[in-house]
Amino acid sequence: WPHISDSGSVDLSVSSVSLAVSVIIGNDTQGHATLKTTGCSLNIGNLDVKFHGGASWLYNLFDSSIESSIKSSLQGQVCTAASQSINDEGNKALESLPVIVKVDDTSEVNYALLTSPIFNTNYIETQHKGEFFSIAHPVEAPFSAPPLPAIESHDKMMYLWVTDYIANTAAVVYQQAGILQVTVTPDMVPTSFPFQLNTTSFRLILPALYKKFPNMDMELFLNATKPPVLQVVPNSANFTITGTLTVNVINSNKKKVNAFVMGLIIYTDVHVWVHHSGTQQVVSGNCTLLKFDMNLISTNIDKFSVSLLQDSVNLVVNGFVIPILNRYAKAGLVIPIVNGLSFVSPEVKLGQGYIMISTDINYKP
């Protein structure tokens, strides 16, 4: 058989290339976003092939056919590669994004997508669960999230609604876990405090206590008997805590003896803000005492008017209850966003049942 060989080189130039891939964004049963390509189109405006050397004069006679064949081949190969990359690698990346974030040893937050993202003319809308769960005993909250208002402004790049539902689910978890309680012992009270935990300090305020338990150390036990409730309304937010204050004395045998138990309802004002914490964006709060109501539940001393203890309880609430609330409120809620994304000049607005954060964003890979 005759053997024919040739050698030379070829120059291939491509310009005015555009690639369009259609993608559907959905959500899976675990609450992750999903990607699925539905179409692909590669447009090559100009593709030139020039052969050099050997029988290039012959090959160049068929350059149009060769160019058309290369275009067709590239169309299929590039679209196949792009679709496979999106369907495989894109979904792997989305699956790696956590939908459940551990807060501490007690709780975690579920940020799962509830529905597929909604594409509107000017924006994309996503709806997330936003609920605290107990790590040890995860159960759904015994109440529902409030409805959210329609979007009315498009001045900022991102709008985020955080309902009071998420804070109230956290309150359920921590109250049921026994976290929302504190025991105040004599050594915890600073010497600069207006009173010490000894019945002598209450000799004039509550003579019945001193009469039955003269010069004995005291111990206070504050306990939230119901989950605290955050209520957000236009331009303000407040926290209500229902609980008890148990007053015990330590007798000469170092045993606790109950003196009396009071019911407490504490009302606080809540200030909310957004800030950076490392690479994270956090919604935090700070509580200040507004007022509290007291009632006597039981007593082992002569009955007395709880108003006599108004100033003392005020000091206890401000000194021991509010700091516990603020420890959790300032730790705040970490907003689940893509790494490298940061808020620029965020603004906070309080509405009926929600906190709205409007912000521009900056992205640095």
Coordinates of N, CA and C in Angstrom, one line a residue, residues 182-265:
V182 N -30.0 30.9 88.0 CA -28.7 31.3 88.7 C -28.9 31.2 90.2
T183 N -27.9 30.7 90.8 CA -27.8 30.7 92.3 C -26.8 31.8 92.8
V184 N -27.3 32.7 93.6 CA -26.4 33.7 94.1 C -26.0 33.4 95.5
T185 N -24.8 33.2 95.8 CA -24.3 32.9 97.1 C -23.6 34.2 97.7
P186 N -23.3 34.2 99.0 CA -22.7 35.4 99.7 C -21.4 35.8 99.0
D187 N -20.6 34.8 98.6 CA -19.3 35.2 98.1 C -19.4 35.8 96.7
M188 N -20.5 35.8 96.1 CA -20.7 36.4 94.7 C -21.1 37.8 94.8
V189 N -21.5 38.3 96.0 CA -21.9 39.7 96.1 C -20.7 40.6 96.5
P190 N -20.4 41.6 95.7 CA -19.3 42.5 95.9 C -19.5 43.2 97.3
T191 N -18.4 43.5 97.9 CA -18.4 44.3 99.2 C -19.0 45.7 99.0
S192 N -18.9 46.2 97.7 CA -19.5 47.5 97.4 C -21.0 47.5 97.2
F193 N -21.6 46.3 97.2 CA -23.0 46.2 97.0 C -23.8 46.8 98.2
P194 N -24.9 47.4 98.0 CA -25.7 48.1 99.0 C -26.1 47.1 100.2
F195 N -26.1 45.8 99.9 CA -26.4 44.9 101.0 C -25.7 43.6 100.7
Q196 N -25.5 42.8 101.8 CA -24.8 41.5 101.7 C -25.9 40.4 102.0
L197 N -25.5 39.2 101.5 CA -26.5 38.1 101.7 C -26.4 37.5 103.1
N198 N -26.9 38.4 104.0 CA -26.9 38.0 105.4 C -28.2 38.6 106.0
T199 N -28.9 37.9 106.8 CA -30.2 38.4 107.3 C -30.0 39.7 108.0
T200 N -28.8 40.0 108.5 CA -28.6 41.2 109.3 C -28.8 42.4 108.3
S201 N -28.5 42.3 107.0 CA -28.7 43.3 106.1 C -30.1 43.7 105.9
F202 N -31.0 42.8 106.2 CA -32.5 43.0 106.0 C -33.2 43.2 107.3
R203 N -32.4 43.5 108.4 CA -33.0 43.6 109.7 C -34.1 44.7 109.8
L204 N -33.8 45.8 109.1 CA -34.8 46.9 109.1 C -35.8 46.8 108.0
I205 N -35.4 46.2 106.8 CA -36.3 46.1 105.7 C -37.4 45.0 105.9
L206 N -36.9 43.9 106.4 CA -37.7 42.7 106.6 C -37.4 42.1 108.0
P207 N -38.0 42.8 109.0 CA -37.7 42.3 110.4 C -38.1 40.9 110.7
A208 N -39.2 40.4 110.0 CA -39.6 39.0 110.3 C -38.6 38.0 109.8
L209 N -37.8 38.3 108.8 CA -36.8 37.4 108.3 C -35.6 37.3 109.4
Y210 N -35.2 38.5 109.9 CA -34.1 38.5 110.9 C -34.6 37.9 112.2
K211 N -35.8 38.1 112.5 CA -36.3 37.6 113.8 C -36.3 36.1 113.8
K212 N -36.6 35.4 112.7 CA -36.6 34.0 112.7 C -35.3 33.4 112.4
F213 N -34.5 34.1 111.6 CA -33.1 33.6 111.2 C -32.1 34.7 111.5
P214 N -31.8 35.0 112.7 CA -30.9 36.1 113.1 C -29.4 35.8 112.6
N215 N -28.9 36.8 111.9 CA -27.5 36.8 111.5 C -27.1 35.5 110.8
M216 N -27.9 35.1 109.8 CA -27.6 33.9 109.0 C -27.3 34.3 107.6
D217 N -26.4 33.6 106.9 CA -26.2 33.8 105.5 C -27.4 33.4 104.7
M218 N -27.5 34.0 103.5 CA -28.6 33.7 102.7 C -28.1 33.3 101.3
E219 N -29.0 32.6 100.6 CA -28.7 32.2 99.2 C -30.0 32.5 98.4
L220 N -29.8 33.0 97.2 CA -30.9 33.3 96.3 C -30.8 32.4 95.1
F221 N -32.0 31.9 94.7 CA -32.1 31.0 93.5 C -33.1 31.7 92.6
L222 N -32.7 32.1 91.4 CA -33.5 32.7 90.4 C -33.7 31.7 89.3
N223 N -34.9 31.5 88.9 CA -35.2 30.5 87.9 C -36.3 30.9 87.0
A224 N -36.1 30.8 85.7 CA -37.1 31.1 84.7 C -38.1 29.9 84.6
T225 N -39.3 30.1 85.0 CA -40.3 29.0 85.1 C -41.0 28.8 83.7
K226 N -40.9 29.8 82.8 CA -41.4 29.7 81.5 C -40.3 30.2 80.5
P227 N -40.4 29.8 79.3 CA -39.5 30.4 78.3 C -39.7 31.9 78.2
P228 N -38.6 32.7 78.3 CA -38.8 34.1 78.0 C -39.3 34.4 76.6
V229 N -40.0 35.5 76.5 CA -40.6 35.9 75.2 C -40.1 37.2 74.7
L230 N -39.6 37.2 73.5 CA -39.2 38.4 72.8 C -40.3 38.8 71.9
Q231 N -40.7 40.1 72.1 CA -41.7 40.7 71.2 C -41.2 41.9 70.5
V232 N -41.2 41.8 69.2 CA -40.7 42.9 68.3 C -41.9 43.6 67.7
V233 N -42.0 44.9 67.9 CA -43.0 45.7 67.3 C -42.3 46.9 66.6
P234 N -43.1 47.7 65.8 CA -42.4 48.8 65.1 C -41.7 49.7 66.0
N235 N -40.4 49.8 65.8 CA -39.5 50.8 66.5 C -39.1 50.3 67.9
S236 N -39.5 49.2 68.3 CA -39.1 48.7 69.7 C -39.1 47.2 69.8
A237 N -38.4 46.7 70.8 CA -38.4 45.3 71.1 C -38.3 45.1 72.6
N238 N -38.9 44.1 73.2 CA -38.8 43.9 74.6 C -38.8 42.4 74.9
F239 N -38.3 42.1 76.0 CA -38.1 40.7 76.5 C -38.8 40.6 77.8
T240 N -39.6 39.6 78.0 CA -40.4 39.3 79.2 C -40.0 38.0 79.8
I241 N -39.5 38.0 81.0 CA -39.1 36.8 81.7 C -40.0 36.5 82.9
T242 N -40.5 35.3 83.0 CA -41.4 34.9 84.1 C -40.6 33.9 84.9
G243 N -40.5 34.1 86.2 CA -39.8 33.2 87.0 C -40.1 33.3 88.5
T244 N -39.2 32.7 89.3 CA -39.3 32.8 90.7 C -38.0 33.2 91.4
L245 N -38.1 33.8 92.5 CA -36.9 34.1 93.3 C -37.1 33.4 94.7
T246 N -36.3 32.4 94.9 CA -36.4 31.6 96.1 C -35.3 32.1 97.1
V247 N -35.7 32.5 98.3 CA -34.7 32.9 99.3 C -34.6 31.9 100.4
N248 N -33.3 31.4 100.5 CA -33.0 30.4 101.5 C -32.0 31.0 102.5
V249 N -32.0 30.5 103.7 CA -31.0 30.9 104.7 C -30.2 29.6 105.0
I250 N -28.9 29.9 105.4 CA -28.0 28.8 105.8 C -27.9 28.7 107.3
N251 N -28.5 27.7 107.9 CA -28.5 27.7 109.4 C -27.2 27.2 109.9
S252 N -27.1 27.1 111.2 CA -25.9 26.8 111.9 C -25.3 25.4 111.6
N253 N -26.2 24.6 111.0 CA -25.7 23.2 110.6 C -25.4 23.2 109.1
K254 N -25.3 24.4 108.5 CA -24.9 24.6 107.1 C -25.9 24.0 106.2
K255 N -27.2 23.9 106.6 CA -28.2 23.4 105.8 C -29.1 24.5 105.3
K256 N -29.6 24.4 104.1 CA -30.5 25.4 103.5 C -31.9 25.3 104.1
V257 N -32.5 26.4 104.5 CA -33.8 26.4 105.0 C -34.6 27.5 104.2
N258 N -35.7 27.1 103.6 CA -36.4 28.1 102.8 C -37.1 29.1 103.7
A259 N -36.9 30.4 103.3 CA -37.5 31.5 104.0 C -38.8 31.9 103.3
F260 N -38.7 32.2 102.0 CA -39.9 32.5 101.2 C -39.6 32.4 99.7
V261 N -40.6 32.4 98.9 CA -40.5 32.3 97.4 C -41.4 33.4 96.8
M262 N -40.8 34.2 95.9 CA -41.6 35.2 95.2 C -41.7 34.9 93.7
G263 N -42.8 35.3 93.1 CA -42.9 35.3 91.7 C -42.4 36.6 91.1
L264 N -41.7 36.5 89.9 CA -41.2 37.7 89.3 C -41.6 37.7 87.8
I265 N -42.0 38.8 87.3 CA -42.1 39.0 85.9 C -41.3 40.2 85.5

